[in-house]
Amino acid sequence: MGLRDIPVLETNRLILRGPEAEDYPDFKATFSSYRSRFMGGPLNAYEAWMLYAAEIGHWDIRGYGMWMIHDRVTDETLGMAGGWFPAKWPEKELAWIIWPEKAGHGYALEATNAARKYFYDQLGWNGAVSYIDPKNLDSIRLAERLGAVKDRGAPTIDGSDAVYRHPSPDELMDSQIQHGIDMEIHNYIDPLFKPKGFAID
């Protein structure tokens, strides 16, 4: 799959597009910073370049990958979300990272929810996991908000990560989990909207 063939996903606030050359400076800045400590970083310039090349190549090899998250109004790049399944990964992963200065606005939730829906509805995935450093409490919380639960019996990447298993398509269909996700996303869009019965951060 070439870069021009990567599907574009749209949500209320976001546009998810394939990684392009102009997105690299923001990617490099984040993966060279402390923000990336739970994703193999901080990286030096060469390592950041190689990882970005891998992000692009993953689409061609696997037919799916990580999208760049853009603000729908300004087109500003906010982070990345999507699928990740390099060699020796036990299972297909749903992954995300938001640039440090853009965190706290629900972008990762909105983007990862859209990516998961695409993988389930369009590519026929029957599930996914997220490999998370046990010290990465923000990502653990997000995985749980997406309905993922810790799978203590699942194989890990290197023994140091925790595996969070996402609900299957059938488990998500018309479920309280999905309704809760949709309500939380709507709250970020309209802060005056406060549904009862769901925790809104």
mmCIF file with all atom_site columns, C-alpha atoms in Angstrom:
data_model
loop_
_atom_site.group_PDB
_atom_site.id
_atom_site.type_symbol
_atom_site.label_atom_id
_atom_site.label_alt_id
_atom_site.label_comp_id
_atom_site.label_asym_id
_atom_site.label_entity_id
_atom_site.label_seq_id
_atom_site.pdbx_PDB_ins_code
_atom_site.Cartn_x
_atom_site.Cartn_y
_atom_site.Cartn_z
_atom_site.occupancy
_atom_site.B_iso_or_equiv
_atom_site.pdbx_formal_charge
_atom_site.auth_seq_id
_atom_site.auth_comp_id
_atom_site.auth_asym_id
_atom_site.auth_atom_id
_atom_site.pdbx_PDB_model_num
ATOM 1   C CA . MET A 1 1   ? 0.000   0.000   0.000  1.00 0.00 ? 1   MET A CA 1
ATOM 2   C CA . GLY A 1 2   ? 1.549   3.302   -1.098 1.00 0.00 ? 2   GLY A CA 1
ATOM 3   C CA . LEU A 1 3   ? 1.175   6.513   0.884  1.00 0.00 ? 3   LEU A CA 1
ATOM 4   C CA . ARG A 1 4   ? -1.457  7.765   -1.543 1.00 0.00 ? 4   ARG A CA 1
ATOM 5   C CA . ASP A 1 5   ? -3.533  4.658   -0.867 1.00 0.00 ? 5   ASP A CA 1
ATOM 6   C CA . ILE A 1 6   ? -3.681  5.072   2.911  1.00 0.00 ? 6   ILE A CA 1
ATOM 7   C CA . PRO A 1 7   ? -7.306  5.642   3.933  1.00 0.00 ? 7   PRO A CA 1
ATOM 8   C CA . VAL A 1 8   ? -8.255  8.945   5.526  1.00 0.00 ? 8   VAL A CA 1
ATOM 9   C CA . LEU A 1 9   ? -10.444 8.786   8.624  1.00 0.00 ? 9   LEU A CA 1
ATOM 10  C CA . GLU A 1 10  ? -12.507 11.711  9.866  1.00 0.00 ? 10  GLU A CA 1
ATOM 11  C CA . THR A 1 11  ? -14.113 12.334  13.241 1.00 0.00 ? 11  THR A CA 1
ATOM 12  C CA . ASN A 1 12  ? -15.845 15.384  14.672 1.00 0.00 ? 12  ASN A CA 1
ATOM 13  C CA . ARG A 1 13  ? -12.583 17.106  15.581 1.00 0.00 ? 13  ARG A CA 1
ATOM 14  C CA . LEU A 1 14  ? -9.886  15.131  13.795 1.00 0.00 ? 14  LEU A CA 1
ATOM 15  C CA . ILE A 1 15  ? -8.576  13.928  10.448 1.00 0.00 ? 15  ILE A CA 1
ATOM 16  C CA . LEU A 1 16  ? -6.343  10.844  10.448 1.00 0.00 ? 16  LEU A CA 1
ATOM 17  C CA . ARG A 1 17  ? -3.950  10.665  7.484  1.00 0.00 ? 17  ARG A CA 1
ATOM 18  C CA . GLY A 1 18  ? -0.902  8.604   6.653  1.00 0.00 ? 18  GLY A CA 1
ATOM 19  C CA . PRO A 1 19  ? 2.515   9.888   7.782  1.00 0.00 ? 19  PRO A CA 1
ATOM 20  C CA . GLU A 1 20  ? 4.130   12.353  5.378  1.00 0.00 ? 20  GLU A CA 1
ATOM 21  C CA . ALA A 1 21  ? 7.481   14.130  5.189  1.00 0.00 ? 21  ALA A CA 1
ATOM 22  C CA . GLU A 1 22  ? 6.143   17.383  6.638  1.00 0.00 ? 22  GLU A CA 1
ATOM 23  C CA . ASP A 1 23  ? 4.987   15.554  9.773  1.00 0.00 ? 23  ASP A CA 1
ATOM 24  C CA . TYR A 1 24  ? 8.483   14.367  10.660 1.00 0.00 ? 24  TYR A CA 1
ATOM 25  C CA . PRO A 1 25  ? 9.686   17.404  12.677 1.00 0.00 ? 25  PRO A CA 1
ATOM 26  C CA . ASP A 1 26  ? 6.864   17.011  15.219 1.00 0.00 ? 26  ASP A CA 1
ATOM 27  C CA . PHE A 1 27  ? 7.446   13.251  15.344 1.00 0.00 ? 27  PHE A CA 1
ATOM 28  C CA . LYS A 1 28  ? 11.180  13.739  15.907 1.00 0.00 ? 28  LYS A CA 1
ATOM 29  C CA . ALA A 1 29  ? 10.614  16.357  18.598 1.00 0.00 ? 29  ALA A CA 1
ATOM 30  C CA . THR A 1 30  ? 8.320   14.060  20.578 1.00 0.00 ? 30  THR A CA 1
ATOM 31  C CA . PHE A 1 31  ? 10.361  10.882  20.185 1.00 0.00 ? 31  PHE A CA 1
ATOM 32  C CA . SER A 1 32  ? 13.517  12.778  21.130 1.00 0.00 ? 32  SER A CA 1
ATOM 33  C CA . SER A 1 33  ? 11.841  13.958  24.332 1.00 0.00 ? 33  SER A CA 1
ATOM 34  C CA . TYR A 1 34  ? 10.984  12.477  27.712 1.00 0.00 ? 34  TYR A CA 1
ATOM 35  C CA . ARG A 1 35  ? 7.421   12.021  26.427 1.00 0.00 ? 35  ARG A CA 1
ATOM 36  C CA . SER A 1 36  ? 8.559   8.923   24.505 1.00 0.00 ? 36  SER A CA 1
ATOM 37  C CA . ARG A 1 37  ? 10.144  7.186   27.502 1.00 0.00 ? 37  ARG A CA 1
ATOM 38  C CA . PHE A 1 38  ? 7.462   4.479   27.478 1.00 0.00 ? 38  PHE A CA 1
ATOM 39  C CA . MET A 1 39  ? 7.860   3.855   23.734 1.00 0.00 ? 39  MET A CA 1
ATOM 40  C CA . GLY A 1 40  ? 11.577  3.169   23.505 1.00 0.00 ? 40  GLY A CA 1
ATOM 41  C CA . GLY A 1 41  ? 12.740  6.763   23.751 1.00 0.00 ? 41  GLY A CA 1
ATOM 42  C CA . PRO A 1 42  ? 14.132  9.270   24.028 1.00 0.00 ? 42  PRO A CA 1
ATOM 43  C CA . LEU A 1 43  ? 15.697  8.570   20.626 1.00 0.00 ? 43  LEU A CA 1
ATOM 44  C CA . ASN A 1 44  ? 18.679  10.172  18.952 1.00 0.00 ? 44  ASN A CA 1
ATOM 45  C CA . ALA A 1 45  ? 18.288  11.741  15.502 1.00 0.00 ? 45  ALA A CA 1
ATOM 46  C CA . TYR A 1 46  ? 19.206  8.550   13.644 1.00 0.00 ? 46  TYR A CA 1
ATOM 47  C CA . GLU A 1 47  ? 16.873  6.367   15.719 1.00 0.00 ? 47  GLU A CA 1
ATOM 48  C CA . ALA A 1 48  ? 13.983  8.796   15.267 1.00 0.00 ? 48  ALA A CA 1
ATOM 49  C CA . TRP A 1 49  ? 14.540  8.817   11.502 1.00 0.00 ? 49  TRP A CA 1
ATOM 50  C CA . MET A 1 50  ? 14.625  5.022   11.325 1.00 0.00 ? 50  MET A CA 1
ATOM 51  C CA . LEU A 1 51  ? 11.451  4.699   13.393 1.00 0.00 ? 51  LEU A CA 1
ATOM 52  C CA . TYR A 1 52  ? 9.623   7.195   11.187 1.00 0.00 ? 52  TYR A CA 1
ATOM 53  C CA . ALA A 1 53  ? 10.744  5.293   8.099  1.00 0.00 ? 53  ALA A CA 1
ATOM 54  C CA . ALA A 1 54  ? 9.387   2.137   9.752  1.00 0.00 ? 54  ALA A CA 1
ATOM 55  C CA . GLU A 1 55  ? 6.056   3.878   10.399 1.00 0.00 ? 55  GLU A CA 1
ATOM 56  C CA . ILE A 1 56  ? 5.758   4.625   6.686  1.00 0.00 ? 56  ILE A CA 1
ATOM 57  C CA . GLY A 1 57  ? 6.996   1.204   5.575  1.00 0.00 ? 57  GLY A CA 1
ATOM 58  C CA . HIS A 1 58  ? 4.597   -0.592  7.919  1.00 0.00 ? 58  HIS A CA 1
ATOM 59  C CA . TRP A 1 59  ? 1.695   0.582   5.765  1.00 0.00 ? 59  TRP A CA 1
ATOM 60  C CA . ASP A 1 60  ? 3.277   -0.941  2.670  1.00 0.00 ? 60  ASP A CA 1
ATOM 61  C CA . ILE A 1 61  ? 4.161   -4.245  4.346  1.00 0.00 ? 61  ILE A CA 1
ATOM 62  C CA . ARG A 1 62  ? 1.039   -4.807  6.464  1.00 0.00 ? 62  ARG A CA 1
ATOM 63  C CA . GLY A 1 63  ? -1.605  -2.792  4.637  1.00 0.00 ? 63  GLY A CA 1
ATOM 64  C CA . TYR A 1 64  ? -2.334  -0.793  7.792  1.00 0.00 ? 64  TYR A CA 1
ATOM 65  C CA . GLY A 1 65  ? -0.376  1.253   10.286 1.00 0.00 ? 65  GLY A CA 1
ATOM 66  C CA . MET A 1 66  ? -0.248  4.429   12.325 1.00 0.00 ? 66  MET A CA 1
ATOM 67  C CA . TRP A 1 67  ? -2.072  7.540   11.189 1.00 0.00 ? 67  TRP A CA 1
ATOM 68  C CA . MET A 1 68  ? -0.983  11.089  11.910 1.00 0.00 ? 68  MET A CA 1
ATOM 69  C CA . ILE A 1 69  ? -3.703  12.836  13.900 1.00 0.00 ? 69  ILE A CA 1
ATOM 70  C CA . HIS A 1 70  ? -4.574  16.288  12.537 1.00 0.00 ? 70  HIS A CA 1
ATOM 71  C CA . ASP A 1 71  ? -6.836  18.997  13.898 1.00 0.00 ? 71  ASP A CA 1
ATOM 72  C CA . ARG A 1 72  ? -9.808  19.122  11.547 1.00 0.00 ? 72  ARG A CA 1
ATOM 73  C CA . VAL A 1 73  ? -9.924  22.941  11.556 1.00 0.00 ? 73  VAL A CA 1
ATOM 74  C CA . THR A 1 74  ? -6.261  23.986  11.640 1.00 0.00 ? 74  THR A CA 1
ATOM 75  C CA . ASP A 1 75  ? -4.680  20.818  10.154 1.00 0.00 ? 75  ASP A CA 1
ATOM 76  C CA . GLU A 1 76  ? -2.119  20.971  12.957 1.00 0.00 ? 76  GLU A CA 1
ATOM 77  C CA . THR A 1 77  ? -0.522  17.615  13.792 1.00 0.00 ? 77  THR A CA 1
ATOM 78  C CA . LEU A 1 78  ? -1.489  16.382  17.263 1.00 0.00 ? 78  LEU A CA 1
ATOM 79  C CA . GLY A 1 79  ? 0.010   12.890  17.514 1.00 0.00 ? 79  GLY A CA 1
ATOM 80  C CA . MET A 1 80  ? -0.391  9.377   16.113 1.00 0.00 ? 80  MET A CA 1
ATOM 81  C CA . ALA A 1 81  ? -2.793  6.464   16.506 1.00 0.00 ? 81  ALA A CA 1
ATOM 82  C CA . GLY A 1 82  ? -3.426  3.217   14.676 1.00 0.00 ? 82  GLY A CA 1
ATOM 83  C CA . GLY A 1 83  ? -2.239  -0.336  14.218 1.00 0.00 ? 83  GLY A CA 1
ATOM 84  C CA . TRP A 1 84  ? 1.246   -1.710  14.819 1.00 0.00 ? 84  TRP A CA 1
ATOM 85  C CA . PHE A 1 85  ? 2.445   -5.252  14.146 1.00 0.00 ? 85  PHE A CA 1
ATOM 86  C CA . PRO A 1 86  ? 6.211   -5.436  13.517 1.00 0.00 ? 86  PRO A CA 1
ATOM 87  C CA . ALA A 1 87  ? 8.166   -8.666  13.391 1.00 0.00 ? 87  ALA A CA 1
ATOM 88  C CA . LYS A 1 88  ? 8.101   -10.709 16.633 1.00 0.00 ? 88  LYS A CA 1
ATOM 89  C CA . TRP A 1 89  ? 5.046   -8.850  17.993 1.00 0.00 ? 89  TRP A CA 1
ATOM 90  C CA . PRO A 1 90  ? 2.753   -11.539 19.428 1.00 0.00 ? 90  PRO A CA 1
ATOM 91  C CA . GLU A 1 91  ? -0.482  -9.864  18.259 1.00 0.00 ? 91  GLU A CA 1
ATOM 92  C CA . LYS A 1 92  ? -1.784  -6.852  16.359 1.00 0.00 ? 92  LYS A CA 1
ATOM 93  C CA . GLU A 1 93  ? -1.551  -3.774  18.524 1.00 0.00 ? 93  GLU A CA 1
ATOM 94  C CA . LEU A 1 94  ? -3.609  -0.614  18.850 1.00 0.00 ? 94  LEU A CA 1
ATOM 95  C CA . ALA A 1 95  ? -1.178  2.162   19.752 1.00 0.00 ? 95  ALA A CA 1
ATOM 96  C CA . TRP A 1 96  ? -1.206  5.925   20.245 1.00 0.00 ? 96  TRP A CA 1
ATOM 97  C CA . ILE A 1 97  ? 0.942   8.866   21.262 1.00 0.00 ? 97  ILE A CA 1
ATOM 98  C CA . ILE A 1 98  ? -0.034  12.524  21.594 1.00 0.00 ? 98  ILE A CA 1
ATOM 99  C CA . TRP A 1 99  ? 2.484   15.349  21.329 1.00 0.00 ? 99  TRP A CA 1
ATOM 100 C CA . PRO A 1 100 ? 3.259   16.676  24.847 1.00 0.00 ? 100 PRO A CA 1
ATOM 101 C CA . GLU A 1 101 ? 1.698   20.095  24.380 1.00 0.00 ? 101 GLU A CA 1
ATOM 102 C CA . LYS A 1 102 ? -1.525  18.593  22.945 1.00 0.00 ? 102 LYS A CA 1
ATOM 103 C CA . ALA A 1 103 ? -2.315  16.129  25.730 1.00 0.00 ? 103 ALA A CA 1
ATOM 104 C CA . GLY A 1 104 ? -5.414  16.346  27.895 1.00 0.00 ? 104 GLY A CA 1
ATOM 105 C CA . HIS A 1 105 ? -8.033  17.066  25.233 1.00 0.00 ? 105 HIS A CA 1
ATOM 106 C CA . GLY A 1 106 ? -9.255  13.554  24.454 1.00 0.00 ? 106 GLY A CA 1
ATOM 107 C CA . TYR A 1 107 ? -7.501  13.355  21.089 1.00 0.00 ? 107 TYR A CA 1
ATOM 108 C CA . ALA A 1 108 ? -6.023  9.908   21.746 1.00 0.00 ? 108 ALA A CA 1
ATOM 109 C CA . LEU A 1 109 ? -9.411  8.518   22.770 1.00 0.00 ? 109 LEU A CA 1
ATOM 110 C CA . GLU A 1 110 ? -11.173 9.950   19.726 1.00 0.00 ? 110 GLU A CA 1
ATOM 111 C CA . ALA A 1 111 ? -8.477  8.896   17.257 1.00 0.00 ? 111 ALA A CA 1
ATOM 112 C CA . THR A 1 112 ? -7.926  5.394   18.650 1.00 0.00 ? 112 THR A CA 1
ATOM 113 C CA . ASN A 1 113 ? -11.667 4.762   18.794 1.00 0.00 ? 113 ASN A CA 1
ATOM 114 C CA . ALA A 1 114 ? -11.894 5.679   15.090 1.00 0.00 ? 114 ALA A CA 1
ATOM 115 C CA . ALA A 1 115 ? -8.876  3.528   14.209 1.00 0.00 ? 115 ALA A CA 1
ATOM 116 C CA . ARG A 1 116 ? -10.262 0.517   16.063 1.00 0.00 ? 116 ARG A CA 1
ATOM 117 C CA . LYS A 1 117 ? -13.620 0.894   14.345 1.00 0.00 ? 117 LYS A CA 1
ATOM 118 C CA . TYR A 1 118 ? -11.869 0.968   10.958 1.00 0.00 ? 118 TYR A CA 1
ATOM 119 C CA . PHE A 1 119 ? -9.824  -2.146  11.699 1.00 0.00 ? 119 PHE A CA 1
ATOM 120 C CA . TYR A 1 120 ? -12.889 -4.019  12.938 1.00 0.00 ? 120 TYR A CA 1
ATOM 121 C CA . ASP A 1 121 ? -15.358 -2.875  10.287 1.00 0.00 ? 121 ASP A CA 1
ATOM 122 C CA . GLN A 1 122 ? -13.132 -2.612  7.207  1.00 0.00 ? 122 GLN A CA 1
ATOM 123 C CA . LEU A 1 123 ? -10.241 -5.023  7.781  1.00 0.00 ? 123 LEU A CA 1
ATOM 124 C CA . GLY A 1 124 ? -12.111 -7.703  9.699  1.00 0.00 ? 124 GLY A CA 1
ATOM 125 C CA . TRP A 1 125 ? -9.988  -7.691  12.834 1.00 0.00 ? 125 TRP A CA 1
ATOM 126 C CA . ASN A 1 126 ? -11.601 -9.793  15.555 1.00 0.00 ? 126 ASN A CA 1
ATOM 127 C CA . GLY A 1 127 ? -9.684  -8.076  18.354 1.00 0.00 ? 127 GLY A CA 1
ATOM 128 C CA . ALA A 1 128 ? -6.484  -6.258  19.294 1.00 0.00 ? 128 ALA A CA 1
ATOM 129 C CA . VAL A 1 129 ? -4.188  -5.616  22.233 1.00 0.00 ? 129 VAL A CA 1
ATOM 130 C CA . SER A 1 130 ? -2.151  -2.697  23.515 1.00 0.00 ? 130 SER A CA 1
ATOM 131 C CA . TYR A 1 131 ? 1.319   -3.337  24.956 1.00 0.00 ? 131 TYR A CA 1
ATOM 132 C CA . ILE A 1 132 ? 1.845   -0.799  27.736 1.00 0.00 ? 132 ILE A CA 1
ATOM 133 C CA . ASP A 1 133 ? 4.665   -0.125  30.166 1.00 0.00 ? 133 ASP A CA 1
ATOM 134 C CA . PRO A 1 134 ? 3.210   -0.746  33.658 1.00 0.00 ? 134 PRO A CA 1
ATOM 135 C CA . LYS A 1 135 ? 4.492   2.681   34.722 1.00 0.00 ? 135 LYS A CA 1
ATOM 136 C CA . ASN A 1 136 ? 2.615   4.429   31.899 1.00 0.00 ? 136 ASN A CA 1
ATOM 137 C CA . LEU A 1 137 ? -0.479  5.177   33.945 1.00 0.00 ? 137 LEU A CA 1
ATOM 138 C CA . ASP A 1 138 ? -1.950  7.622   31.408 1.00 0.00 ? 138 ASP A CA 1
ATOM 139 C CA . SER A 1 139 ? -1.968  4.998   28.652 1.00 0.00 ? 139 SER A CA 1
ATOM 140 C CA . ILE A 1 140 ? -3.313  2.335   31.004 1.00 0.00 ? 140 ILE A CA 1
ATOM 141 C CA . ARG A 1 141 ? -6.163  4.648   31.920 1.00 0.00 ? 141 ARG A CA 1
ATOM 142 C CA . LEU A 1 142 ? -6.881  5.340   28.248 1.00 0.00 ? 142 LEU A CA 1
ATOM 143 C CA . ALA A 1 143 ? -6.847  1.632   27.409 1.00 0.00 ? 143 ALA A CA 1
ATOM 144 C CA . GLU A 1 144 ? -9.345  1.023   30.191 1.00 0.00 ? 144 GLU A CA 1
ATOM 145 C CA . ARG A 1 145 ? -11.562 3.855   28.946 1.00 0.00 ? 145 ARG A CA 1
ATOM 146 C CA . LEU A 1 146 ? -11.517 2.116   25.558 1.00 0.00 ? 146 LEU A CA 1
ATOM 147 C CA . GLY A 1 147 ? -12.787 -1.018  27.288 1.00 0.00 ? 147 GLY A CA 1
ATOM 148 C CA . ALA A 1 148 ? -9.495  -2.924  27.306 1.00 0.00 ? 148 ALA A CA 1
ATOM 149 C CA . VAL A 1 149 ? -8.707  -5.190  30.249 1.00 0.00 ? 149 VAL A CA 1
ATOM 150 C CA . LYS A 1 150 ? -5.370  -6.517  31.450 1.00 0.00 ? 150 LYS A CA 1
ATOM 151 C CA . ASP A 1 151 ? -4.673  -9.992  30.071 1.00 0.00 ? 151 ASP A CA 1
ATOM 152 C CA . ARG A 1 152 ? -2.168  -11.536 32.453 1.00 0.00 ? 152 ARG A CA 1
ATOM 153 C CA . GLY A 1 153 ? -1.909  -14.754 30.446 1.00 0.00 ? 153 GLY A CA 1
ATOM 154 C CA . ALA A 1 154 ? -1.132  -13.187 27.069 1.00 0.00 ? 154 ALA A CA 1
ATOM 155 C CA . PRO A 1 155 ? 2.414   -13.229 25.678 1.00 0.00 ? 155 PRO A CA 1
ATOM 156 C CA . THR A 1 156 ? 4.255   -9.930  25.978 1.00 0.00 ? 156 THR A CA 1
ATOM 157 C CA . ILE A 1 157 ? 6.865   -8.350  23.735 1.00 0.00 ? 157 ILE A CA 1
ATOM 158 C CA . ASP A 1 158 ? 9.834   -8.678  26.070 1.00 0.00 ? 158 ASP A CA 1
ATOM 159 C CA . GLY A 1 159 ? 8.397   -9.491  29.492 1.00 0.00 ? 159 GLY A CA 1
ATOM 160 C CA . SER A 1 160 ? 8.473   -5.903  30.733 1.00 0.00 ? 160 SER A CA 1
ATOM 161 C CA . ASP A 1 161 ? 5.156   -4.758  29.253 1.00 0.00 ? 161 ASP A CA 1
ATOM 162 C CA . ALA A 1 162 ? 1.544   -5.350  30.271 1.00 0.00 ? 162 ALA A CA 1
ATOM 163 C CA . VAL A 1 163 ? -0.999  -6.604  27.735 1.00 0.00 ? 163 VAL A CA 1
ATOM 164 C CA . TYR A 1 164 ? -4.384  -4.889  27.581 1.00 0.00 ? 164 TYR A CA 1
ATOM 165 C CA . ARG A 1 165 ? -6.944  -6.730  25.475 1.00 0.00 ? 165 ARG A CA 1
ATOM 166 C CA . HIS A 1 166 ? -9.555  -4.696  23.639 1.00 0.00 ? 166 HIS A CA 1
ATOM 167 C CA . PRO A 1 167 ? -13.179 -5.797  23.367 1.00 0.00 ? 167 PRO A CA 1
ATOM 168 C CA . SER A 1 168 ? -14.032 -7.774  20.238 1.00 0.00 ? 168 SER A CA 1
ATOM 169 C CA . PRO A 1 169 ? -16.347 -6.276  17.602 1.00 0.00 ? 169 PRO A CA 1
ATOM 170 C CA . ASP A 1 170 ? -19.256 -8.298  19.004 1.00 0.00 ? 170 ASP A CA 1
ATOM 171 C CA . GLU A 1 171 ? -18.506 -7.155  22.548 1.00 0.00 ? 171 GLU A CA 1
ATOM 172 C CA . LEU A 1 172 ? -18.466 -3.510  21.460 1.00 0.00 ? 172 LEU A CA 1
ATOM 173 C CA . MET A 1 173 ? -21.612 -3.600  19.355 1.00 0.00 ? 173 MET A CA 1
ATOM 174 C CA . ASP A 1 174 ? -24.334 -1.494  21.005 1.00 0.00 ? 174 ASP A CA 1
ATOM 175 C CA . SER A 1 175 ? -22.523 -1.886  24.330 1.00 0.00 ? 175 SER A CA 1
ATOM 176 C CA . GLN A 1 176 ? -22.312 0.321   27.395 1.00 0.00 ? 176 GLN A CA 1
ATOM 177 C CA . ILE A 1 177 ? -18.564 0.534   26.749 1.00 0.00 ? 177 ILE A CA 1
ATOM 178 C CA . GLN A 1 178 ? -19.057 2.057   23.301 1.00 0.00 ? 178 GLN A CA 1
ATOM 179 C CA . HIS A 1 179 ? -21.844 4.345   24.484 1.00 0.00 ? 179 HIS A CA 1
ATOM 180 C CA . GLY A 1 180 ? -19.554 5.582   27.260 1.00 0.00 ? 180 GLY A CA 1
ATOM 181 C CA . ILE A 1 181 ? -16.733 6.260   24.779 1.00 0.00 ? 181 ILE A CA 1
ATOM 182 C CA . ASP A 1 182 ? -19.090 8.165   22.483 1.00 0.00 ? 182 ASP A CA 1
ATOM 183 C CA . MET A 1 183 ? -20.394 10.243  25.392 1.00 0.00 ? 183 MET A CA 1
ATOM 184 C CA . GLU A 1 184 ? -16.906 11.102  26.612 1.00 0.00 ? 184 GLU A CA 1
ATOM 185 C CA . ILE A 1 185 ? -15.837 12.166  23.121 1.00 0.00 ? 185 ILE A CA 1
ATOM 186 C CA . HIS A 1 186 ? -18.974 14.300  22.855 1.00 0.00 ? 186 HIS A CA 1
ATOM 187 C CA . ASN A 1 187 ? -18.058 15.932  26.161 1.00 0.00 ? 187 ASN A CA 1
ATOM 188 C CA . TYR A 1 188 ? -14.725 17.076  24.708 1.00 0.00 ? 188 TYR A CA 1
ATOM 189 C CA . ILE A 1 189 ? -16.589 18.527  21.727 1.00 0.00 ? 189 ILE A CA 1
ATOM 190 C CA . ASP A 1 190 ? -19.262 20.188  23.888 1.00 0.00 ? 190 ASP A CA 1
ATOM 191 C CA . PRO A 1 191 ? -17.985 20.750  27.452 1.00 0.00 ? 191 PRO A CA 1
ATOM 192 C CA . LEU A 1 192 ? -21.516 21.659  28.594 1.00 0.00 ? 192 LEU A CA 1
ATOM 193 C CA . PHE A 1 193 ? -22.653 18.115  27.785 1.00 0.00 ? 193 PHE A CA 1
ATOM 194 C CA . LYS A 1 194 ? -22.354 16.092  31.018 1.00 0.00 ? 194 LYS A CA 1
ATOM 195 C CA . PRO A 1 195 ? -24.009 12.671  30.745 1.00 0.00 ? 195 PRO A CA 1
ATOM 196 C CA . LYS A 1 196 ? -25.023 10.998  33.959 1.00 0.00 ? 196 LYS A CA 1
ATOM 197 C CA . GLY A 1 197 ? -23.687 7.586   34.858 1.00 0.00 ? 197 GLY A CA 1
ATOM 198 C CA . PHE A 1 198 ? -20.310 7.856   33.091 1.00 0.00 ? 198 PHE A CA 1
ATOM 199 C CA . ALA A 1 199 ? -17.012 9.150   34.434 1.00 0.00 ? 199 ALA A CA 1
ATOM 200 C CA . ILE A 1 200 ? -15.848 12.155  32.444 1.00 0.00 ? 200 ILE A CA 1
ATOM 201 C CA . ASP A 1 201 ? -12.238 13.264  32.956 1.00 0.00 ? 201 ASP A CA 1
#
